[in-house]
Short mmCIF file of C-alpha atoms and ligand atoms in Angstrom, two decimals:
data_model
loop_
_atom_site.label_atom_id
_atom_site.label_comp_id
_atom_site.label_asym_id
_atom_site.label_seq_id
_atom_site.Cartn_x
_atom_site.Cartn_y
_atom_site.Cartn_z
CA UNK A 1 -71.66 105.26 50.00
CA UNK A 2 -72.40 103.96 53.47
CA UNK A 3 -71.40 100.90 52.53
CA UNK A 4 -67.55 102.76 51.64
CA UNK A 5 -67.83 104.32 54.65
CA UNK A 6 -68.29 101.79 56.74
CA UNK A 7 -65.82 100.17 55.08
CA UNK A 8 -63.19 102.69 55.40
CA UNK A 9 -64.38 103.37 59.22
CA UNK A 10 -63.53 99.81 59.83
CA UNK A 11 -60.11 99.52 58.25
CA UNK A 12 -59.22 102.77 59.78
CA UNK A 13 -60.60 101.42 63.15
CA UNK A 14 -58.24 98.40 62.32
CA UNK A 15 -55.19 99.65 61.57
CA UNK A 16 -55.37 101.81 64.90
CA UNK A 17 -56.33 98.31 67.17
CA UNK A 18 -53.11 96.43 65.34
CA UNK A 19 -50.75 99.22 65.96
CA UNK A 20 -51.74 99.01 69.50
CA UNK A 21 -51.56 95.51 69.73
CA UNK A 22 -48.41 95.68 68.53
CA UNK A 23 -47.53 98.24 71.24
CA UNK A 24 -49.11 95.76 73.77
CA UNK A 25 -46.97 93.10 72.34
CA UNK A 26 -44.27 94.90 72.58
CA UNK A 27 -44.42 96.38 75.84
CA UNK A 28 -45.06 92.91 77.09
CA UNK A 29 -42.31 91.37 75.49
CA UNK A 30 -40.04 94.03 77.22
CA UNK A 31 -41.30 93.43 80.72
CA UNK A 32 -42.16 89.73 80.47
CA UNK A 33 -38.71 87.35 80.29
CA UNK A 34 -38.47 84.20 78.23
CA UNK A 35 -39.66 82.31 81.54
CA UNK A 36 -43.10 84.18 81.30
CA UNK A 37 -44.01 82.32 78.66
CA UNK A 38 -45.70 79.22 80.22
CA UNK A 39 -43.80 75.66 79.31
CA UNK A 40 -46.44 72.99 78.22
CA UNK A 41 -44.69 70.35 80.20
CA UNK A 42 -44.55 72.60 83.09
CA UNK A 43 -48.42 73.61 83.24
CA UNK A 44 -49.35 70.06 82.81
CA UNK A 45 -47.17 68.94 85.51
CA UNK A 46 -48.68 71.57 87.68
CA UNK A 47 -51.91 70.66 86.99
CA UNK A 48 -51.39 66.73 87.81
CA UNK A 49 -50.18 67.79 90.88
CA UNK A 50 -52.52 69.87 92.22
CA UNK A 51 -55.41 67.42 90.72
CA UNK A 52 -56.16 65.87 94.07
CA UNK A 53 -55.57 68.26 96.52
CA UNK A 54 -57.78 69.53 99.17
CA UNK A 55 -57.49 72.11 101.49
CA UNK A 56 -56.20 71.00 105.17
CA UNK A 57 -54.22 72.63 108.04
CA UNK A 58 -51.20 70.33 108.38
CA UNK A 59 -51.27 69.44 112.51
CA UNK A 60 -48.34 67.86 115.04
CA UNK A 61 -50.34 65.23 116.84
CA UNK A 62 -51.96 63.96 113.95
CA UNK A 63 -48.64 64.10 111.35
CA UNK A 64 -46.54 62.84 114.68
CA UNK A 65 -49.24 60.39 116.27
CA UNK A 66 -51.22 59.39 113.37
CA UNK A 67 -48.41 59.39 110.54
CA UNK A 68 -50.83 61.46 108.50
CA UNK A 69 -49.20 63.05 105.24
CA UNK A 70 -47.85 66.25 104.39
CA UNK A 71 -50.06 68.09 102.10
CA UNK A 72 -47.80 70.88 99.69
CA UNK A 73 -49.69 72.74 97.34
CA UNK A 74 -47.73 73.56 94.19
CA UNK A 75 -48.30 77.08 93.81
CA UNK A 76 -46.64 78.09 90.67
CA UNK A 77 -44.05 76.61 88.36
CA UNK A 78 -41.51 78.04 86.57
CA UNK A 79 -38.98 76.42 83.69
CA UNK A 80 -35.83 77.75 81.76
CA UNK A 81 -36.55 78.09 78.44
CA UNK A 82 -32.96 77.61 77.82
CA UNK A 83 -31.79 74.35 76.66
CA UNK A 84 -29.69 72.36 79.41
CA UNK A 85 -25.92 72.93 78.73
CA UNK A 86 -25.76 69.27 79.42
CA UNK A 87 -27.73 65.82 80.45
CA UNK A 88 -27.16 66.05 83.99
CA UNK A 89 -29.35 67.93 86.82
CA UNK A 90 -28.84 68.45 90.55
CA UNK A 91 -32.25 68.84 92.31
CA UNK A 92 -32.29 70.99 95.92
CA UNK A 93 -34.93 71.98 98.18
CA UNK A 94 -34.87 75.03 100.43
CA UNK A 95 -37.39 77.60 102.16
CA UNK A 96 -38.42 80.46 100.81
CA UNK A 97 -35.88 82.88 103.03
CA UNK A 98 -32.91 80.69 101.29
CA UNK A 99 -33.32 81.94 97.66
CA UNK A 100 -29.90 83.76 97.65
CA UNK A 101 -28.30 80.28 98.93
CA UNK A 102 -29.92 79.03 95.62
CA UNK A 103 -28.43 81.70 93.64
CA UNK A 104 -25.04 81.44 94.72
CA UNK A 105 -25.30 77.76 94.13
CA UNK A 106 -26.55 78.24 90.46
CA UNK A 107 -23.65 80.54 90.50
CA UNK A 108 -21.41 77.78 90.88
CA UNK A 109 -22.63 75.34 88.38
CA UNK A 110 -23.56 75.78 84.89
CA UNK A 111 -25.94 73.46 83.89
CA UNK A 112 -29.38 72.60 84.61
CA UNK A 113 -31.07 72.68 88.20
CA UNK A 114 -34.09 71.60 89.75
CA UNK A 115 -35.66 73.40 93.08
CA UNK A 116 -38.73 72.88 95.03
CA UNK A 117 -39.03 76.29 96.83
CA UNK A 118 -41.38 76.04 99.69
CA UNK A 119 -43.04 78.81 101.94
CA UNK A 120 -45.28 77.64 105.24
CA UNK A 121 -48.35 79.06 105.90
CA UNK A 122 -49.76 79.11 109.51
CA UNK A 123 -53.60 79.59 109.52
CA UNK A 124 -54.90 78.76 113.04
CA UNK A 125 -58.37 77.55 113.78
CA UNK A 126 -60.31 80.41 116.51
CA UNK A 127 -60.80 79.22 120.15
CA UNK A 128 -63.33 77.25 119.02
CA UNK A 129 -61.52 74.98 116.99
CA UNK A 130 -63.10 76.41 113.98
CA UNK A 131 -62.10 78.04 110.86
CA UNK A 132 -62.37 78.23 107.48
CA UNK A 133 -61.34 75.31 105.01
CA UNK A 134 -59.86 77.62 102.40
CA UNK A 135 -57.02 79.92 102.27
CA UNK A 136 -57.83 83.36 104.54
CA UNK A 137 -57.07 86.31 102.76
CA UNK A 138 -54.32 87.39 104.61
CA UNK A 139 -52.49 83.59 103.75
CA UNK A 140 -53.22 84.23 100.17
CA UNK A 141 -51.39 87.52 100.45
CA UNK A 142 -48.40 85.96 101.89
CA UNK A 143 -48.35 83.07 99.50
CA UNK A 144 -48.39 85.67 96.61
CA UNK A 145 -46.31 87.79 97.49
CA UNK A 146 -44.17 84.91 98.04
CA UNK A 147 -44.85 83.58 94.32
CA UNK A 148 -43.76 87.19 92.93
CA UNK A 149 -40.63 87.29 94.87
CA UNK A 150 -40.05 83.69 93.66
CA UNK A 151 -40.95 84.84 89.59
CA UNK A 152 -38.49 87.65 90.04
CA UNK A 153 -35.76 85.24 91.43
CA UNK A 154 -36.20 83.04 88.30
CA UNK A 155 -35.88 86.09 86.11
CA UNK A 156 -32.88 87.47 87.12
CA UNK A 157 -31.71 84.07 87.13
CA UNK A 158 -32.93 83.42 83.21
CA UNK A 159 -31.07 86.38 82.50
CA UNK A 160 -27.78 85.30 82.86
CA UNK A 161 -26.66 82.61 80.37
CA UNK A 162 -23.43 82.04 82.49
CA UNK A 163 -24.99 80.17 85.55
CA UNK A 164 -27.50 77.17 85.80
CA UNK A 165 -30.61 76.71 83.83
CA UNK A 166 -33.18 76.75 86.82
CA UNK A 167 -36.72 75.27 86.59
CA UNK A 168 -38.61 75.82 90.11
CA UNK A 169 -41.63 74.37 91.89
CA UNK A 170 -43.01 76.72 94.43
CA UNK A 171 -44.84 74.98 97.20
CA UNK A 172 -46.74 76.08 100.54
CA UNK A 173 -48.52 74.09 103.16
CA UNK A 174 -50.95 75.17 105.43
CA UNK A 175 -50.33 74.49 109.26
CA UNK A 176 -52.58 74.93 112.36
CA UNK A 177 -49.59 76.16 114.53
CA UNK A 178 -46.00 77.29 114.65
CA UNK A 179 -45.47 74.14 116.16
CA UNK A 180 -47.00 72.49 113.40
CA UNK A 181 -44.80 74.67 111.02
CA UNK A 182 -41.89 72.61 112.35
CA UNK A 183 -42.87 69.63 110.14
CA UNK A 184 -40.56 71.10 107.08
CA UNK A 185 -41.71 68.41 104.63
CA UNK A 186 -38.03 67.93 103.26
CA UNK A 187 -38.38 64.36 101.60
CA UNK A 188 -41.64 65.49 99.70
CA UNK A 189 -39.61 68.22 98.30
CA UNK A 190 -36.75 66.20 97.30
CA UNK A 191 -39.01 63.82 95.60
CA UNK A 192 -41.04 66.80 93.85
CA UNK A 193 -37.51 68.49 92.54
CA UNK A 194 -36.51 64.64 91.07
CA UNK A 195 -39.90 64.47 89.73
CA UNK A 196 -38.98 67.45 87.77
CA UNK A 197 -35.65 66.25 86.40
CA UNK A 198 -35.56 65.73 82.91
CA UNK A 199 -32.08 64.21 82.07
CA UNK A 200 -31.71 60.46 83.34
CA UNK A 201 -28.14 61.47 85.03
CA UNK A 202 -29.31 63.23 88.03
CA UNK A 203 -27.96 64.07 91.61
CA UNK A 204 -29.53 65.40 94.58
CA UNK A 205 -27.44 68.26 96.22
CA UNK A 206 -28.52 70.07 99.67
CA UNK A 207 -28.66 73.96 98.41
CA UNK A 208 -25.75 75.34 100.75
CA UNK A 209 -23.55 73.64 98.95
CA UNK A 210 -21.35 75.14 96.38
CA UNK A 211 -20.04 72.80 93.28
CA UNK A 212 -16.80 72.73 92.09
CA UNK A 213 -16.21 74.05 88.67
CA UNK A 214 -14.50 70.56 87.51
CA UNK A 215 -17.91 68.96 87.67
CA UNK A 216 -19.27 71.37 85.02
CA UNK A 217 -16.50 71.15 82.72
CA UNK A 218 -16.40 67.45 82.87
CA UNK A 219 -20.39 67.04 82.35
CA UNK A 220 -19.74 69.38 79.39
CA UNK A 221 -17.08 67.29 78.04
CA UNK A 222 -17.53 64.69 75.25
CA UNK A 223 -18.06 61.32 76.53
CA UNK A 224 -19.04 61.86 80.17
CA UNK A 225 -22.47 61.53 80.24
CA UNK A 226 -22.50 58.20 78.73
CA UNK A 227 -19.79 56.95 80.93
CA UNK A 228 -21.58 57.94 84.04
CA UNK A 229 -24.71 55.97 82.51
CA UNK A 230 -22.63 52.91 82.05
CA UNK A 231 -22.24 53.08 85.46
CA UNK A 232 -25.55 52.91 86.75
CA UNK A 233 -26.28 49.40 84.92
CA UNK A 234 -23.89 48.13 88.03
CA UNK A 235 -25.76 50.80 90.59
CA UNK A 236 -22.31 52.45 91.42
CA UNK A 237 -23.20 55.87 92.80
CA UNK A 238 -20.38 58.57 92.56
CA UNK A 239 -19.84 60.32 95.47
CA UNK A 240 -19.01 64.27 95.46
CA UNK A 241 -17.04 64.81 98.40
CA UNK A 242 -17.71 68.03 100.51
CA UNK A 243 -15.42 70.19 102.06
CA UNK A 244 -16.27 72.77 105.16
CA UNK A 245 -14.61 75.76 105.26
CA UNK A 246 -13.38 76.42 109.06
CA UNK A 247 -14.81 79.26 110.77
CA UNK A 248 -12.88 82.40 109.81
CA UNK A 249 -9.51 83.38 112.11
CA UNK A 250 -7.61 86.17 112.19
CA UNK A 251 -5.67 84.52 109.08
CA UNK A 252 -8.40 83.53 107.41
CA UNK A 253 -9.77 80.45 106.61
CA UNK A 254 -8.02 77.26 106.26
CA UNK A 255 -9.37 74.32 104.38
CA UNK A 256 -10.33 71.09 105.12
CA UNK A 257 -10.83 68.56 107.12
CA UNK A 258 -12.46 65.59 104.84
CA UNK A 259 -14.90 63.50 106.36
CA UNK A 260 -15.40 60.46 104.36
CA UNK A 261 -19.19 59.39 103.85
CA UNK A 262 -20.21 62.41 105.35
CA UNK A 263 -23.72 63.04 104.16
CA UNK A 264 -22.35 62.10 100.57
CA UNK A 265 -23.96 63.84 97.73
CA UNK A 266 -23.89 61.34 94.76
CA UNK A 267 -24.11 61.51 90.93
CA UNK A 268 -26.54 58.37 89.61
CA UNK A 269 -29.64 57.48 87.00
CA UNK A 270 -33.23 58.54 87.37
CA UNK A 271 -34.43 54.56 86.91
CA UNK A 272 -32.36 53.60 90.05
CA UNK A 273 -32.59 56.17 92.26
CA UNK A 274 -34.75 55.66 95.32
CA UNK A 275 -37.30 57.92 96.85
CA UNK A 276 -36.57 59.86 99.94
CA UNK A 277 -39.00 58.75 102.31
CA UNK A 278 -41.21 61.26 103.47
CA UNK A 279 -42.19 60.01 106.77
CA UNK A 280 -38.87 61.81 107.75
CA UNK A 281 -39.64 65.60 108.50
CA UNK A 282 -38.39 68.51 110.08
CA UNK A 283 -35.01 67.49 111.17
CA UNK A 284 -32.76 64.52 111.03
CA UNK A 285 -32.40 60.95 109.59
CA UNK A 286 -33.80 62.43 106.22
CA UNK A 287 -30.54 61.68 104.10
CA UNK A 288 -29.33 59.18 106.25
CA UNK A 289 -32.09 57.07 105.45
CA UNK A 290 -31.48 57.33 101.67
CA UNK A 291 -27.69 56.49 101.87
CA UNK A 292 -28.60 53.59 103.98
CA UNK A 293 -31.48 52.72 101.18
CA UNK A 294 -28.64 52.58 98.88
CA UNK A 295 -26.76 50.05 100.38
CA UNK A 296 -30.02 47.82 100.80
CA UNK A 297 -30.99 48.18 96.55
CA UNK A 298 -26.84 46.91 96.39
CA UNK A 299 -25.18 50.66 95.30
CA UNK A 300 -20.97 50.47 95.93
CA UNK A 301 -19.99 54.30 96.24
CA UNK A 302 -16.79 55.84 94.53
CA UNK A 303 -15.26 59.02 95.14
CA UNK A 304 -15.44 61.30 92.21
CA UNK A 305 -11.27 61.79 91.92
CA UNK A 306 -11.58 65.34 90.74
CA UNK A 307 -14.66 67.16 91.35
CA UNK A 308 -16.12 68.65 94.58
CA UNK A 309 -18.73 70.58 97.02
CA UNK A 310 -18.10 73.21 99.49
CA UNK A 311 -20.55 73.67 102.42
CA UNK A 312 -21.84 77.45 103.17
CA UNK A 313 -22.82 76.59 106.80
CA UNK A 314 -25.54 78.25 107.97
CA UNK A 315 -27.53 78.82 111.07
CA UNK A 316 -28.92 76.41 112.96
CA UNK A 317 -32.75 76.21 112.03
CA UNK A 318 -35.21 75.97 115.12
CA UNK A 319 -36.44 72.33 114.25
CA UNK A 320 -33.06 71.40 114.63
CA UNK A 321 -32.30 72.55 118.01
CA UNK A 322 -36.04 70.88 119.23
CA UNK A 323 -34.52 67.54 118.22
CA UNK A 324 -31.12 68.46 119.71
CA UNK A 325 -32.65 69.53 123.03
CA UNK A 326 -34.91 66.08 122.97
CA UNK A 327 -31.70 64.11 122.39
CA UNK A 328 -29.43 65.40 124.84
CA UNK A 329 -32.63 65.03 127.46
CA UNK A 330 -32.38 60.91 126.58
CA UNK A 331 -28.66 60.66 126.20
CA UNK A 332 -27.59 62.26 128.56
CA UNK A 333 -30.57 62.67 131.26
CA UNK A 334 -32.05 59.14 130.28
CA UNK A 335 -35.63 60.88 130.18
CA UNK A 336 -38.65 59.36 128.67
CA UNK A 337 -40.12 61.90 126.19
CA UNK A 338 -43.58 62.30 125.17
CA UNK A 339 -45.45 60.46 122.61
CA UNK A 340 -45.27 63.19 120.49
CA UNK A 341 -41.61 64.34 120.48
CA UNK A 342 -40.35 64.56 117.20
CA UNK A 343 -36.96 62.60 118.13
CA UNK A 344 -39.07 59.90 119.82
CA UNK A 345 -40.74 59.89 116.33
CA UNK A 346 -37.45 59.73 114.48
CA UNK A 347 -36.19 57.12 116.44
CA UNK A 348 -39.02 54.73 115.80
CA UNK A 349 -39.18 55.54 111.86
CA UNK A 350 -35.55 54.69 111.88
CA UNK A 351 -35.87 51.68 113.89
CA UNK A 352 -38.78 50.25 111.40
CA UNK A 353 -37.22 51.14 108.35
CA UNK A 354 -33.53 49.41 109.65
CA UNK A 355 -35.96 46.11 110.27
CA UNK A 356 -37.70 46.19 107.15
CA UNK A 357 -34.12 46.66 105.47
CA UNK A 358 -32.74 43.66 107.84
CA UNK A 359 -35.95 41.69 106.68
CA UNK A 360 -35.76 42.62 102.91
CA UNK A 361 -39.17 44.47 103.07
CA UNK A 362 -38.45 47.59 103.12
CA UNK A 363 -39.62 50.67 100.73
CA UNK A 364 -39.84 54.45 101.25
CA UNK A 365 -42.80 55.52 102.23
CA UNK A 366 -43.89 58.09 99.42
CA UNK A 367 -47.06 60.36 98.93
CA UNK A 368 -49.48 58.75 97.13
CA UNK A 369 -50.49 62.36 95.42
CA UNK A 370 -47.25 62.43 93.85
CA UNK A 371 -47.54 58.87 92.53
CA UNK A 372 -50.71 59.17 91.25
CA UNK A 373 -49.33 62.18 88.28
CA UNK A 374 -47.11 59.28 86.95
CA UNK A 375 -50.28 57.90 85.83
CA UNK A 376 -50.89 60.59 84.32
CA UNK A 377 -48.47 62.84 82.69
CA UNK A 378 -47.48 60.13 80.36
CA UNK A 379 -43.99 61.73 79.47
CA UNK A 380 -42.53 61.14 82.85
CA UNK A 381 -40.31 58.29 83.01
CA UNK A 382 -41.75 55.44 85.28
CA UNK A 383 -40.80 55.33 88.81
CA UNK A 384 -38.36 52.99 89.67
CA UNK A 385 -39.48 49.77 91.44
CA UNK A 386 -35.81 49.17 93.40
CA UNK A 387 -35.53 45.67 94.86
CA UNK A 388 -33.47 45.36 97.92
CA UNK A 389 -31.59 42.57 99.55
CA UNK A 390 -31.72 41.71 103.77
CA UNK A 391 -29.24 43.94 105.17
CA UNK A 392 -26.72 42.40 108.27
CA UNK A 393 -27.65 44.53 111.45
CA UNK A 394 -23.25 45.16 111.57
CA UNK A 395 -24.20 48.03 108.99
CA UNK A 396 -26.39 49.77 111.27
CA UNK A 397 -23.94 49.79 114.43
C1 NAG B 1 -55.60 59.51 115.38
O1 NAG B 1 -56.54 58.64 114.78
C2 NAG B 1 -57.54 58.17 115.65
C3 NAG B 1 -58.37 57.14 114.91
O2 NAG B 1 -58.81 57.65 113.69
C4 NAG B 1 -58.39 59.35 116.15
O3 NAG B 1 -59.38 58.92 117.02
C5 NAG B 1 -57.45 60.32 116.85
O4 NAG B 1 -58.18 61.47 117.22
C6 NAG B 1 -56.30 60.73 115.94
N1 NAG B 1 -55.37 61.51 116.72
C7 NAG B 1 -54.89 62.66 116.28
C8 NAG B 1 -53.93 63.35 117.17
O5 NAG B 1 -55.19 63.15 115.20
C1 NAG B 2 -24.70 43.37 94.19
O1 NAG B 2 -23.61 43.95 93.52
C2 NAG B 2 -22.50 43.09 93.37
C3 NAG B 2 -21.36 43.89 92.76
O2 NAG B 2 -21.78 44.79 91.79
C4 NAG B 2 -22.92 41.90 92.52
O3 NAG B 2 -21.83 41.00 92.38
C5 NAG B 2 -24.10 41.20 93.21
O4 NAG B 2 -24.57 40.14 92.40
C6 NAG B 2 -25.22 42.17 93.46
N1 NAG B 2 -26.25 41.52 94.25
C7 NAG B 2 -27.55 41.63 93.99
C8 NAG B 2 -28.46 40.93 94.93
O5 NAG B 2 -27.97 42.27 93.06
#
């Protein structure tokens, strides 16, 4: 009789915790989207990345001085869990402020896309020069509030089967100073978002640009991505031309003035694509660098005949006008700027990596962090080992 009892108590008792699990279940399923769910790939990935890092306060003098390395902290990842429309991705980067400038890109281009989202955290030391070697609990409000907004984004973006299949990285760095803060680390970001790239055809676009719809329809269309691959056996990179609108008149705005080999944006393979070299950071020489890598590892560039990019222009970041201000002091006032100036700094990396590429010696620098998860997420391709050939000085002038 107790025994019955008992029993019937705990079936009863059952039946209630199943229904409500199935509530649970239910309820989650309605506020969680697909991307909730966490992607296997993704979590490892995360994990491998984050494996070495230690807590630091990125600083000027010693990144500037000392070429010490940036040191991103991948705070959350997030994949599509619908399947690419196609075998080709464009990988961005952008700050944290830009995520509509991401949207309306993925607006424009319907396949899959790979971001590395990045927020800076400035956690100052006290007069002292001490402070604590973790995140203070006001950064670790910032940074989540930060990963929530970036969640939501991703959501919204999941939920519209029309526009790009978006996988993000969210990143933050800790700095010591707004000065410090300055040090955007845009190659390390570019190199994260290619790391993430999961089709061999790839192309890195900057995230104001719009893409034409022609590229789209062609990488949908039967026989493309194969005859883009053919064409990285003889490393010919195809250039996307971009297009500025002019500012907007009375009548409107007229297109375009064409600048050839203007910052070209280029379609090409995963296994010859070099690495951006992360010594650049902040402002200027970033891309540059990589176009003129391309020429050392023997790339020819060809204009794609029929598809396109659009440039949103935006305003000017504050990084940018530093290295503008430091510029115009040498150019035109002939000064002699501090050890520490960032365009001083740009001006040497530039210099050494144009000898190394007149030598034949030259390779990117890259962060040894990021190479050390090829070792060990084992489903990553390999990262290429590009060869280049002495480049004549005429190229550089
Ligand atoms: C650069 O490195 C040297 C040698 O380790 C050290 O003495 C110096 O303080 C560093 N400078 C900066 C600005 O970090
Ligand atoms: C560079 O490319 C050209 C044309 O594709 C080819 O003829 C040449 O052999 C290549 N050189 C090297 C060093 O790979």
């Amino acid at each position: 009789m107790r025994l019955s009892t008992g029993l019937a108590l705990g079936s009863g008792w059952q039946q209630h915790a199943v229904a409500l699990l199935a509530l649970l279940l239910l309820a989650a399923s309605a506020v969680a989207p697909a991307s909730a769910a966490p992607n296997p790939k993704a979590a490892e990935l995360e994990a491998a990345i984050n494996a070495d890092y230690k807590f630091s306060r990125t600083n000027w003098d010693s990144a500037v001085l000392n070429d010490t390395l940036s040191n991103p902290y991948l705070e959350s990842i997030h994949w599509s869990a619908r399947p690419p429309r196609f075998q080709f991705t464009v990988f961005t980067q952008l700050t944290l402020n830009r995520l509509p400038t991401l949207f309306n890109m993925c607006s424009s281009y319907t396949g899959p896309l790979s971001a590395a989202v990045f927020l800076a955290v400035v956690q100052p030391l006290d007069a002292r020069g001490r402070g604590s070697e973790a995140l203070s609990e006001a950064s670790r409000g910032k940074v989540e509030a930060a990963a929530a907004e970036v969640a939501e984004f991703h959501t919204k973006v999941e939920a519209d089967p029309a526009i790009c299949q978006l996988d993000i990285m969210f990143f933050y760095e800790v700095y010591d100073s707004d000065q410090s803060k300055l040090l955007y680390p845009v190659n390390y970001l570019r190199n994260y978002a290619r790391m993430q790239v999961r089709t061999r055809l790839l192309a890195m676009v900057d995230v104001d640009m719009y893409l034409s719809a022609s590229l789209s329809a062609e990488m949908e269309a039967e026989g493309s991505i194969p005859r883009y691959e053919r064409l990285c056996a003889e490393r010919r990179a195809t250039v996307l031309p971009a297009f500025e609108p002019t500012k907007p008149g009375a009548l409107g705005r007229i297109m375009v003035t064409y600048k050839r080999f203007y910052e070209p944006w280029f379609i090409t393979c995963e296994e010859i694509m070099p690495w951006y070299d992360v010594d650049f950071r902040g402002y200027g020489m970033n891309k540059i660098i990589l176009i003129a890598a391309l020429n050392y590892y023997n790339y020819s560039f060809w204009i794609h005949p029929a598809a396109w990019l659009v440039h949103n222009p935006h305003t000017d970041t504050e990084v940018r006008k530093v290295v503008a201000e430091e510029a115009s002091q040498v150019n035109k006032h002939r000064a002699v700027l501090p050890a520490n100036a960032l365009y001083r700094k740009l001006t040497q990396l530039f210099g050494k990596a144009k000898r190394g590429m007149m030598r034949g010696s030259y390779t990117p620098r890259t962060d040894p962090r990021q190479m050390a998860v090829y070792d060990v997420v084992r489903w990553l391709p390999r990262p290429p080992q590009l060869v280049g050939s002495p480049t004549p000085e005429s190229v550089f002038t």
